[in-house]
């Protein structure tokens, strides 16, 4: 079901943007919505559907046209992402993560690297993964231990990356690796092909939600990565990682708003139809106030991520604004989806209605791209 917020009602900067979001909605309704329940229940990955989005130009929206991207401002890209996530959260997260995985080459790669890899990355022919976390270094990302030793014309990489979206199904992996023992300044970024000898993945994690999007450890056992796949300079990897995460947090915020809007829409529709004591339950103050709070939280979260996106589009500092948006939007999604289950009562707890899935999916958004405790640290500083 499409979100109740119509493209024409959004605060979009151009008629082109309105048309773009209408296209996104059409693709969601025709290509994605009929498959969500089945793919999620079976844990089936949606690679073909991602290629449909890629061929429609929806995996490259925030990147410049000169690089093969859509040339859209971030505020437009994020609202398109919200539409996708409102239809299918796993798909929205995959689009956001793929965009994140393209960021190092697009922003820090050489002209030759961009010409070599970006067209297929942005066109969706190559699917990306972003590998920063490790089993023992999550929030403390600068403590990562995966080691890369420069040996002639290759880097030999050994270690384990954890919680990797698209682990095992990606075509390329951005690896944050340790090239020296100089703390955060000893981290570098390597771009590895999935076919790299010594690179493999563990079985997918068995998750609470977002089951159609695989998450797995990436295992590096003496993986030999050509030295020309170093992105940026040695020691620049942590800077690349943090810059990518600022943008990635906005993607997760938009996904959270899409999910929360979908939950609000489902709860509102049910409250209009379900009758008790001779009238729709939405007419009872207890329910109407609950729905009012849900609607306000969704609108506030959307306003926060758009404010951060507009700062980014104008070249202004946006890291703290992104942290605020990610924190508030994902906490709001958790509250709104939980309240949606309450509105539906017993029906909210069974798989016949989607709100129980929304509630399970919302939880991960408070964890990925930096836990909400980390966001509070960023804002507090």
mmCIF file of C-alpha atoms in Angstrom:
data_model
loop_
_atom_site.group_PDB
_atom_site.id
_atom_site.type_symbol
_atom_site.label_atom_id
_atom_site.label_comp_id
_atom_site.label_asym_id
_atom_site.label_seq_id
_atom_site.Cartn_x
_atom_site.Cartn_y
_atom_site.Cartn_z
ATOM 1 C CA UNK A 1 0.000 0.000 0.000
ATOM 2 C CA UNK A 2 1.373 3.413 -0.942
ATOM 3 C CA UNK A 3 2.011 5.906 1.818
ATOM 4 C CA UNK A 4 -0.810 8.349 2.513
ATOM 5 C CA UNK A 5 1.553 11.313 1.972
ATOM 6 C CA UNK A 6 1.153 12.159 -1.716
ATOM 7 C CA UNK A 7 4.184 13.356 -3.731
ATOM 8 C CA UNK A 8 2.328 16.551 -4.667
ATOM 9 C CA UNK A 9 1.799 17.304 -0.959
ATOM 10 C CA UNK A 10 5.484 17.112 -0.089
ATOM 11 C CA UNK A 11 7.739 20.148 0.137
ATOM 12 C CA UNK A 12 9.675 19.337 -3.018
ATOM 13 C CA UNK A 13 11.957 21.801 -4.801
ATOM 14 C CA UNK A 14 10.765 21.182 -8.387
ATOM 15 C CA UNK A 15 8.117 19.636 -10.613
ATOM 16 C CA UNK A 16 10.792 17.164 -11.709
ATOM 17 C CA UNK A 17 11.084 15.979 -8.119
ATOM 18 C CA UNK A 18 7.308 15.485 -7.890
ATOM 19 C CA UNK A 19 7.388 13.385 -11.064
ATOM 20 C CA UNK A 20 10.316 11.392 -9.709
ATOM 21 C CA UNK A 21 8.468 10.496 -6.518
ATOM 22 C CA UNK A 22 5.387 9.561 -8.511
ATOM 23 C CA UNK A 23 7.597 7.175 -10.514
ATOM 24 C CA UNK A 24 8.994 5.720 -7.282
ATOM 25 C CA UNK A 25 5.473 5.136 -6.010
ATOM 26 C CA UNK A 26 4.416 3.448 -9.265
ATOM 27 C CA UNK A 27 7.392 1.071 -9.121
ATOM 28 C CA UNK A 28 6.735 0.325 -5.459
ATOM 29 C CA UNK A 29 3.085 -0.480 -6.111
ATOM 30 C CA UNK A 30 3.717 -2.590 -9.220
ATOM 31 C CA UNK A 31 7.071 -4.283 -8.551
ATOM 32 C CA UNK A 32 7.635 -4.364 -4.804
ATOM 33 C CA UNK A 33 4.416 -4.350 -2.771
ATOM 34 C CA UNK A 34 3.086 -7.692 -4.115
ATOM 35 C CA UNK A 35 6.281 -9.481 -3.007
ATOM 36 C CA UNK A 36 7.006 -8.059 0.442
ATOM 37 C CA UNK A 37 5.165 -10.552 2.652
ATOM 38 C CA UNK A 38 6.414 -13.614 0.782
ATOM 39 C CA UNK A 39 10.036 -12.512 0.518
ATOM 40 C CA UNK A 40 10.176 -11.491 4.190
ATOM 41 C CA UNK A 41 8.604 -14.700 5.447
ATOM 42 C CA UNK A 42 10.963 -16.798 3.312
ATOM 43 C CA UNK A 43 14.050 -14.642 3.853
ATOM 44 C CA UNK A 44 14.436 -14.359 0.083
ATOM 45 C CA UNK A 45 16.838 -11.722 -1.258
ATOM 46 C CA UNK A 46 15.460 -9.301 -3.860
ATOM 47 C CA UNK A 47 18.383 -8.887 -6.232
ATOM 48 C CA UNK A 48 16.261 -8.736 -9.380
ATOM 49 C CA UNK A 49 14.045 -6.073 -7.832
ATOM 50 C CA UNK A 50 17.108 -4.008 -6.921
ATOM 51 C CA UNK A 51 18.174 -4.168 -10.551
ATOM 52 C CA UNK A 52 14.756 -2.806 -11.529
ATOM 53 C CA UNK A 53 15.363 0.169 -9.226
ATOM 54 C CA UNK A 54 18.862 0.575 -10.622
ATOM 55 C CA UNK A 55 17.694 0.633 -14.233
ATOM 56 C CA UNK A 56 15.105 3.249 -13.274
ATOM 57 C CA UNK A 57 17.938 5.395 -11.903
ATOM 58 C CA UNK A 58 16.837 5.066 -8.278
ATOM 59 C CA UNK A 59 20.142 3.752 -6.900
ATOM 60 C CA UNK A 60 22.123 6.779 -8.014
ATOM 61 C CA UNK A 61 19.875 9.727 -7.190
ATOM 62 C CA UNK A 62 22.217 11.805 -4.977
ATOM 63 C CA UNK A 63 25.286 11.397 -7.176
ATOM 64 C CA UNK A 64 26.263 13.853 -9.948
ATOM 65 C CA UNK A 65 25.109 13.275 -13.500
ATOM 66 C CA UNK A 66 28.718 13.510 -14.648
ATOM 67 C CA UNK A 67 29.393 10.281 -12.738
ATOM 68 C CA UNK A 68 26.284 8.543 -14.030
ATOM 69 C CA UNK A 69 24.083 9.586 -11.138
ATOM 70 C CA UNK A 70 20.702 11.231 -10.928
ATOM 71 C CA UNK A 71 21.982 14.658 -9.893
ATOM 72 C CA UNK A 72 19.211 15.078 -7.313
ATOM 73 C CA UNK A 73 19.551 17.082 -4.112
ATOM 74 C CA UNK A 74 19.732 15.015 -0.961
ATOM 75 C CA UNK A 75 16.334 16.226 0.201
ATOM 76 C CA UNK A 76 14.766 14.648 -2.896
ATOM 77 C CA UNK A 77 16.773 11.420 -2.660
ATOM 78 C CA UNK A 78 15.751 10.938 0.970
ATOM 79 C CA UNK A 79 12.060 11.425 0.229
ATOM 80 C CA UNK A 80 12.329 8.838 -2.552
ATOM 81 C CA UNK A 81 14.022 6.541 -0.050
ATOM 82 C CA UNK A 82 11.200 7.173 2.431
ATOM 83 C CA UNK A 83 8.689 6.049 -0.214
ATOM 84 C CA UNK A 84 10.637 2.833 -0.863
ATOM 85 C CA UNK A 85 11.029 2.038 2.839
ATOM 86 C CA UNK A 86 7.358 2.736 3.459
ATOM 87 C CA UNK A 87 6.583 0.018 0.944
ATOM 88 C CA UNK A 88 9.371 -2.369 1.992
ATOM 89 C CA UNK A 89 11.828 -1.501 4.746
ATOM 90 C CA UNK A 90 14.410 -4.132 3.758
ATOM 91 C CA UNK A 91 14.512 -2.667 0.265
ATOM 92 C CA UNK A 92 14.880 0.868 1.602
ATOM 93 C CA UNK A 93 17.784 -0.180 3.816
ATOM 94 C CA UNK A 94 19.437 -1.962 0.882
ATOM 95 C CA UNK A 95 19.155 1.160 -1.285
ATOM 96 C CA UNK A 96 20.588 3.288 1.529
ATOM 97 C CA UNK A 97 23.471 0.886 2.153
ATOM 98 C CA UNK A 98 24.280 0.613 -1.550
ATOM 99 C CA UNK A 99 24.395 4.401 -1.773
ATOM 100 C CA UNK A 100 26.698 4.393 1.265
ATOM 101 C CA UNK A 101 28.924 1.806 -0.423
ATOM 102 C CA UNK A 102 29.287 4.006 -3.521
ATOM 103 C CA UNK A 103 30.344 7.006 -1.427
ATOM 104 C CA UNK A 104 34.085 6.255 -0.950
ATOM 105 C CA UNK A 105 34.793 5.912 -4.664
ATOM 106 C CA UNK A 106 32.526 8.825 -5.606
ATOM 107 C CA UNK A 107 33.967 11.247 -3.043
ATOM 108 C CA UNK A 108 37.544 10.054 -2.458
ATOM 109 C CA UNK A 109 38.442 7.967 -5.513
ATOM 110 C CA UNK A 110 40.760 9.103 -8.287
ATOM 111 C CA UNK A 111 39.366 10.090 -11.673
ATOM 112 C CA UNK A 112 40.518 6.718 -13.019
ATOM 113 C CA UNK A 113 38.806 4.819 -10.177
ATOM 114 C CA UNK A 114 35.554 6.721 -10.647
ATOM 115 C CA UNK A 115 35.559 6.117 -14.400
ATOM 116 C CA UNK A 116 36.345 2.433 -13.876
ATOM 117 C CA UNK A 117 33.779 1.526 -11.225
ATOM 118 C CA UNK A 118 31.120 4.173 -10.680
ATOM 119 C CA UNK A 119 28.966 3.608 -13.798
ATOM 120 C CA UNK A 120 28.155 0.004 -12.864
ATOM 121 C CA UNK A 121 27.886 0.853 -9.166
ATOM 122 C CA UNK A 122 25.418 3.663 -9.723
ATOM 123 C CA UNK A 123 23.520 1.732 -12.373
ATOM 124 C CA UNK A 124 22.906 -1.091 -9.936
ATOM 125 C CA UNK A 125 24.737 -3.703 -11.993
ATOM 126 C CA UNK A 126 27.237 -3.979 -9.138
ATOM 127 C CA UNK A 127 25.805 -4.221 -5.620
ATOM 128 C CA UNK A 128 27.876 -2.838 -2.757
ATOM 129 C CA UNK A 129 28.538 -3.468 0.917
ATOM 130 C CA UNK A 130 30.166 -1.239 3.520
ATOM 131 C CA UNK A 131 32.459 -3.022 5.988
ATOM 132 C CA UNK A 132 33.412 -1.081 9.099
ATOM 133 C CA UNK A 133 32.161 -3.016 12.148
ATOM 134 C CA UNK A 134 33.905 -6.074 13.540
ATOM 135 C CA UNK A 135 32.915 -8.637 16.181
ATOM 136 C CA UNK A 136 34.818 -6.690 18.868
ATOM 137 C CA UNK A 137 34.579 -3.141 17.467
ATOM 138 C CA UNK A 138 31.112 -1.809 16.836
ATOM 139 C CA UNK A 139 30.510 1.622 18.317
ATOM 140 C CA UNK A 140 34.278 1.927 18.929
ATOM 141 C CA UNK A 141 34.999 1.673 15.229
ATOM 142 C CA UNK A 142 38.521 3.101 15.519
ATOM 143 C CA UNK A 143 39.492 -0.057 17.444
ATOM 144 C CA UNK A 144 39.090 -2.265 14.371
ATOM 145 C CA UNK A 145 41.716 -4.980 13.976
ATOM 146 C CA UNK A 146 41.396 -6.269 10.397
ATOM 147 C CA UNK A 147 44.963 -5.982 9.119
ATOM 148 C CA UNK A 148 46.165 -5.072 5.619
ATOM 149 C CA UNK A 149 49.865 -5.543 4.841
ATOM 150 C CA UNK A 150 51.248 -3.848 1.716
ATOM 151 C CA UNK A 151 53.142 -6.480 -0.232
ATOM 152 C CA UNK A 152 54.349 -5.246 -3.616
ATOM 153 C CA UNK A 153 51.350 -4.548 -5.823
ATOM 154 C CA UNK A 154 48.783 -6.009 -3.418
ATOM 155 C CA UNK A 155 47.459 -5.652 0.119
ATOM 156 C CA UNK A 156 47.170 -8.918 2.039
ATOM 157 C CA UNK A 157 44.138 -8.619 4.320
ATOM 158 C CA UNK A 158 43.246 -10.776 7.320
ATOM 159 C CA UNK A 159 40.356 -10.302 9.736
ATOM 160 C CA UNK A 160 36.582 -10.459 10.140
ATOM 161 C CA UNK A 161 33.949 -7.831 9.410
ATOM 162 C CA UNK A 162 30.590 -8.152 11.182
ATOM 163 C CA UNK A 163 26.962 -7.103 10.673
ATOM 164 C CA UNK A 164 27.490 -6.474 6.974
ATOM 165 C CA UNK A 165 24.340 -5.731 4.983
ATOM 166 C CA UNK A 166 24.628 -7.581 1.647
ATOM 167 C CA UNK A 167 27.324 -9.815 3.131
ATOM 168 C CA UNK A 168 27.594 -12.814 0.833
ATOM 169 C CA UNK A 169 25.559 -11.287 -2.004
ATOM 170 C CA UNK A 170 27.434 -8.039 -2.767
ATOM 171 C CA UNK A 171 29.658 -7.636 -5.809
ATOM 172 C CA UNK A 172 32.049 -5.244 -4.063
ATOM 173 C CA UNK A 173 33.030 -4.537 -0.482
ATOM 174 C CA UNK A 174 34.415 -1.317 0.973
ATOM 175 C CA UNK A 175 36.798 -2.581 3.647
ATOM 176 C CA UNK A 176 38.033 -0.362 6.455
ATOM 177 C CA UNK A 177 41.347 -1.987 7.405
ATOM 178 C CA UNK A 178 44.328 -1.304 9.625
ATOM 179 C CA UNK A 179 47.493 -0.422 7.718
ATOM 180 C CA UNK A 180 49.366 0.856 10.786
ATOM 181 C CA UNK A 181 48.996 0.845 14.567
ATOM 182 C CA UNK A 182 48.443 4.624 14.732
ATOM 183 C CA UNK A 183 44.874 4.456 16.084
ATOM 184 C CA UNK A 184 42.261 6.078 13.869
ATOM 185 C CA UNK A 185 45.055 7.470 11.673
ATOM 186 C CA UNK A 186 46.150 3.931 10.871
ATOM 187 C CA UNK A 187 42.942 2.962 9.053
ATOM 188 C CA UNK A 188 42.674 2.795 5.268
ATOM 189 C CA UNK A 189 39.901 1.977 2.779
ATOM 190 C CA UNK A 190 40.189 -0.813 0.227
ATOM 191 C CA UNK A 191 37.684 -1.718 -2.486
ATOM 192 C CA UNK A 192 37.494 -5.499 -2.863
ATOM 193 C CA UNK A 193 35.745 -7.585 -5.496
ATOM 194 C CA UNK A 194 33.502 -10.343 -4.167
ATOM 195 C CA UNK A 195 35.588 -12.787 -6.242
ATOM 196 C CA UNK A 196 38.799 -11.888 -4.363
ATOM 197 C CA UNK A 197 40.706 -15.002 -3.326
ATOM 198 C CA UNK A 198 40.562 -15.304 0.460
ATOM 199 C CA UNK A 199 37.329 -13.298 0.802
ATOM 200 C CA UNK A 200 34.229 -15.215 1.856
ATOM 201 C CA UNK A 201 31.164 -14.796 4.029
ATOM 202 C CA UNK A 202 29.639 -16.632 6.949
ATOM 203 C CA UNK A 203 26.029 -17.876 6.840
ATOM 204 C CA UNK A 204 23.512 -15.011 7.138
ATOM 205 C CA UNK A 205 22.500 -13.922 10.625
ATOM 206 C CA UNK A 206 19.078 -15.108 11.813
ATOM 207 C CA UNK A 207 17.431 -11.763 12.487
ATOM 208 C CA UNK A 208 14.319 -10.495 14.218
ATOM 209 C CA UNK A 209 13.208 -8.551 11.151
ATOM 210 C CA UNK A 210 14.296 -7.284 7.713
ATOM 211 C CA UNK A 211 14.859 -10.928 6.813
ATOM 212 C CA UNK A 212 14.873 -10.400 3.054
ATOM 213 C CA UNK A 213 18.035 -8.301 3.338
ATOM 214 C CA UNK A 214 20.962 -10.597 4.246
ATOM 215 C CA UNK A 215 23.355 -9.602 7.017
ATOM 216 C CA UNK A 216 26.521 -11.654 7.456
ATOM 217 C CA UNK A 217 30.120 -11.624 8.576
ATOM 218 C CA UNK A 218 32.719 -11.089 5.847
ATOM 219 C CA UNK A 219 35.787 -13.279 6.341
ATOM 220 C CA UNK A 220 39.218 -12.239 5.083
ATOM 221 C CA UNK A 221 41.882 -14.938 5.177
ATOM 222 C CA UNK A 222 44.961 -13.570 3.468
ATOM 223 C CA UNK A 223 42.777 -11.894 0.851
ATOM 224 C CA UNK A 224 44.971 -10.353 -1.851
ATOM 225 C CA UNK A 225 43.565 -7.014 -2.979
ATOM 226 C CA UNK A 226 45.366 -5.051 -5.730
ATOM 227 C CA UNK A 227 47.059 -1.911 -4.398
ATOM 228 C CA UNK A 228 45.305 0.209 -7.015
ATOM 229 C CA UNK A 229 42.088 -0.468 -5.078
ATOM 230 C CA UNK A 230 43.203 1.758 -2.205
ATOM 231 C CA UNK A 231 40.612 4.548 -1.958
ATOM 232 C CA UNK A 232 42.128 7.829 -0.850
ATOM 233 C CA UNK A 233 45.510 7.746 0.846
ATOM 234 C CA UNK A 234 46.765 5.289 3.440
ATOM 235 C CA UNK A 235 45.531 6.459 6.842
ATOM 236 C CA UNK A 236 42.527 8.292 5.377
ATOM 237 C CA UNK A 237 40.076 5.442 5.884
ATOM 238 C CA UNK A 238 38.570 6.583 9.159
ATOM 239 C CA UNK A 239 37.866 10.031 7.701
ATOM 240 C CA UNK A 240 36.174 8.325 4.740
ATOM 241 C CA UNK A 241 34.171 6.087 7.072
ATOM 242 C CA UNK A 242 32.879 8.956 9.211
ATOM 243 C CA UNK A 243 31.988 11.109 6.199
ATOM 244 C CA UNK A 244 30.054 8.204 4.701
ATOM 245 C CA UNK A 245 28.226 7.572 7.967
ATOM 246 C CA UNK A 246 27.006 11.173 8.246
ATOM 247 C CA UNK A 247 25.194 10.722 4.933
ATOM 248 C CA UNK A 248 24.201 7.148 5.729
ATOM 249 C CA UNK A 249 22.515 8.179 8.969
ATOM 250 C CA UNK A 250 20.199 10.396 6.996
ATOM 251 C CA UNK A 251 19.307 7.410 4.826
ATOM 252 C CA UNK A 252 18.359 5.400 7.911
ATOM 253 C CA UNK A 253 16.342 8.351 9.262
ATOM 254 C CA UNK A 254 14.361 8.502 6.021
ATOM 255 C CA UNK A 255 13.786 4.740 6.122
ATOM 256 C CA UNK A 256 12.535 5.069 9.698
ATOM 257 C CA UNK A 257 10.055 7.759 8.683
ATOM 258 C CA UNK A 258 8.796 5.617 5.810
ATOM 259 C CA UNK A 259 8.269 2.670 8.138
ATOM 260 C CA UNK A 260 6.559 4.823 10.773
ATOM 261 C CA UNK A 261 4.283 6.398 8.148
ATOM 262 C CA UNK A 262 3.292 2.940 6.909
ATOM 263 C CA UNK A 263 2.463 1.875 10.472
ATOM 264 C CA UNK A 264 0.450 5.060 11.046
ATOM 265 C CA UNK A 265 -1.449 4.533 7.791
ATOM 266 C CA UNK A 266 -2.285 0.926 8.718
ATOM 267 C CA UNK A 267 -3.427 1.922 12.200
ATOM 268 C CA UNK A 268 -5.536 4.805 10.903
ATOM 269 C CA UNK A 269 -7.240 2.657 8.294
ATOM 270 C CA UNK A 270 -8.033 0.006 10.893
ATOM 271 C CA UNK A 271 -9.357 2.582 13.389
ATOM 272 C CA UNK A 272 -11.784 3.867 10.761
ATOM 273 C CA UNK A 273 -13.119 0.392 9.931
ATOM 274 C CA UNK A 274 -13.110 -1.440 13.268
ATOM 275 C CA UNK A 275 -16.332 -0.826 15.200
ATOM 276 C CA UNK A 276 -16.915 -1.365 18.916
ATOM 277 C CA UNK A 277 -19.806 -0.144 21.026
ATOM 278 C CA UNK A 278 -21.594 0.943 17.864
ATOM 279 C CA UNK A 279 -18.976 3.249 16.343
ATOM 280 C CA UNK A 280 -15.479 3.227 14.773
ATOM 281 C CA UNK A 281 -12.794 2.851 17.441
ATOM 282 C CA UNK A 282 -10.982 5.886 16.039
ATOM 283 C CA UNK A 283 -13.770 8.067 17.429
ATOM 284 C CA UNK A 284 -12.826 7.160 21.009
ATOM 285 C CA UNK A 285 -10.570 9.742 22.563
ATOM 286 C CA UNK A 286 -8.066 7.172 23.808
ATOM 287 C CA UNK A 287 -7.432 5.977 20.263
ATOM 288 C CA UNK A 288 -7.680 9.343 18.551
ATOM 289 C CA UNK A 289 -5.108 10.874 20.916
ATOM 290 C CA UNK A 290 -2.779 7.920 20.341
ATOM 291 C CA UNK A 291 -3.070 8.360 16.569
ATOM 292 C CA UNK A 292 -2.525 12.109 16.943
ATOM 293 C CA UNK A 293 0.732 11.523 18.821
ATOM 294 C CA UNK A 294 1.843 9.004 16.208
ATOM 295 C CA UNK A 295 1.126 11.448 13.374
ATOM 296 C CA UNK A 296 2.985 14.252 15.147
ATOM 297 C CA UNK A 297 6.042 12.057 15.716
ATOM 298 C CA UNK A 298 6.160 11.097 12.027
ATOM 299 C CA UNK A 299 5.904 14.712 10.884
ATOM 300 C CA UNK A 300 8.555 15.879 13.355
ATOM 301 C CA UNK A 301 10.949 13.127 12.281
ATOM 302 C CA UNK A 302 10.463 13.990 8.613
ATOM 303 C CA UNK A 303 11.133 17.667 9.326
ATOM 304 C CA UNK A 304 14.384 16.796 11.133
ATOM 305 C CA UNK A 305 15.836 14.680 8.349
ATOM 306 C CA UNK A 306 14.829 17.245 5.716
ATOM 307 C CA UNK A 307 16.478 20.045 7.687
ATOM 308 C CA UNK A 308 19.720 18.046 7.825
ATOM 309 C CA UNK A 309 19.464 17.177 4.125
ATOM 310 C CA UNK A 310 18.985 20.819 3.162
ATOM 311 C CA UNK A 311 22.086 21.752 5.171
ATOM 312 C CA UNK A 312 24.021 19.085 3.289
ATOM 313 C CA UNK A 313 22.690 20.328 -0.055
ATOM 314 C CA UNK A 314 23.846 23.852 0.771
ATOM 315 C CA UNK A 315 27.336 22.742 1.762
ATOM 316 C CA UNK A 316 26.782 23.526 5.432
ATOM 317 C CA UNK A 317 27.964 21.307 8.317
ATOM 318 C CA UNK A 318 25.301 18.670 8.844
ATOM 319 C CA UNK A 319 26.848 15.923 11.004
ATOM 320 C CA UNK A 320 25.116 16.907 14.240
ATOM 321 C CA UNK A 321 21.832 17.519 12.401
ATOM 322 C CA UNK A 322 22.146 14.026 10.875
ATOM 323 C CA UNK A 323 22.711 12.521 14.323
ATOM 324 C CA UNK A 324 19.613 14.301 15.661
ATOM 325 C CA UNK A 325 17.535 13.104 12.708
ATOM 326 C CA UNK A 326 18.722 9.505 13.007
ATOM 327 C CA UNK A 327 18.158 9.474 16.775
ATOM 328 C CA UNK A 328 14.696 11.004 16.729
ATOM 329 C CA UNK A 329 13.372 9.279 13.612
ATOM 330 C CA UNK A 330 14.379 5.782 14.664
ATOM 331 C CA UNK A 331 13.123 6.220 18.232
ATOM 332 C CA UNK A 332 9.880 7.565 16.755
ATOM 333 C CA UNK A 333 9.599 4.563 14.435
ATOM 334 C CA UNK A 334 9.921 2.224 17.409
ATOM 335 C CA UNK A 335 7.189 4.066 19.327
ATOM 336 C CA UNK A 336 4.848 4.457 16.354
ATOM 337 C CA UNK A 337 5.083 0.828 15.255
ATOM 338 C CA UNK A 338 4.523 -0.357 18.827
ATOM 339 C CA UNK A 339 1.476 1.889 19.123
ATOM 340 C CA UNK A 340 0.188 0.630 15.775
ATOM 341 C CA UNK A 341 0.194 -2.912 17.167
ATOM 342 C CA UNK A 342 -1.775 -1.617 20.163
ATOM 343 C CA UNK A 343 -4.364 0.067 17.938
ATOM 344 C CA UNK A 344 -5.006 -3.225 16.142
ATOM 345 C CA UNK A 345 -5.149 -5.162 19.392
ATOM 346 C CA UNK A 346 -5.005 -8.920 18.856
ATOM 347 C CA UNK A 347 -4.950 -8.431 15.090
ATOM 348 C CA UNK A 348 -1.763 -6.410 15.502
ATOM 349 C CA UNK A 349 0.005 -9.421 16.975
ATOM 350 C CA UNK A 350 -0.593 -11.819 14.097
ATOM 351 C CA UNK A 351 1.006 -12.033 10.670
ATOM 352 C CA UNK A 352 -2.262 -11.456 8.836
ATOM 353 C CA UNK A 353 -1.601 -7.722 9.298
ATOM 354 C CA UNK A 354 1.786 -6.092 8.599
ATOM 355 C CA UNK A 355 2.129 -4.049 11.799
ATOM 356 C CA UNK A 356 3.764 -6.862 13.772
ATOM 357 C CA UNK A 357 6.471 -6.951 11.072
ATOM 358 C CA UNK A 358 6.818 -3.182 11.199
ATOM 359 C CA UNK A 359 7.430 -3.365 14.948
ATOM 360 C CA UNK A 360 10.118 -6.047 14.549
ATOM 361 C CA UNK A 361 11.769 -4.103 11.745
ATOM 362 C CA UNK A 362 11.831 -0.805 13.630
ATOM 363 C CA UNK A 363 14.173 -2.116 16.309
ATOM 364 C CA UNK A 364 17.171 -2.540 14.038
ATOM 365 C CA UNK A 365 16.990 1.097 12.946
ATOM 366 C CA UNK A 366 17.937 2.186 16.482
ATOM 367 C CA UNK A 367 21.121 0.103 16.147
ATOM 368 C CA UNK A 368 22.506 0.390 12.606
ATOM 369 C CA UNK A 369 24.673 3.264 11.294
ATOM 370 C CA UNK A 370 25.668 4.052 14.866
ATOM 371 C CA UNK A 371 23.497 3.140 17.829
ATOM 372 C CA UNK A 372 21.235 5.822 19.216
ATOM 373 C CA UNK A 373 23.470 5.996 22.279
ATOM 374 C CA UNK A 374 26.326 6.970 19.939
ATOM 375 C CA UNK A 375 24.092 9.608 18.334
ATOM 376 C CA UNK A 376 23.496 11.074 21.782
ATOM 377 C CA UNK A 377 27.253 11.195 22.344
ATOM 378 C CA UNK A 378 27.725 13.042 19.045
ATOM 379 C CA UNK A 379 24.996 15.569 19.891
ATOM 380 C CA UNK A 380 26.142 15.918 23.520
ATOM 381 C CA UNK A 381 29.687 16.822 22.496
#
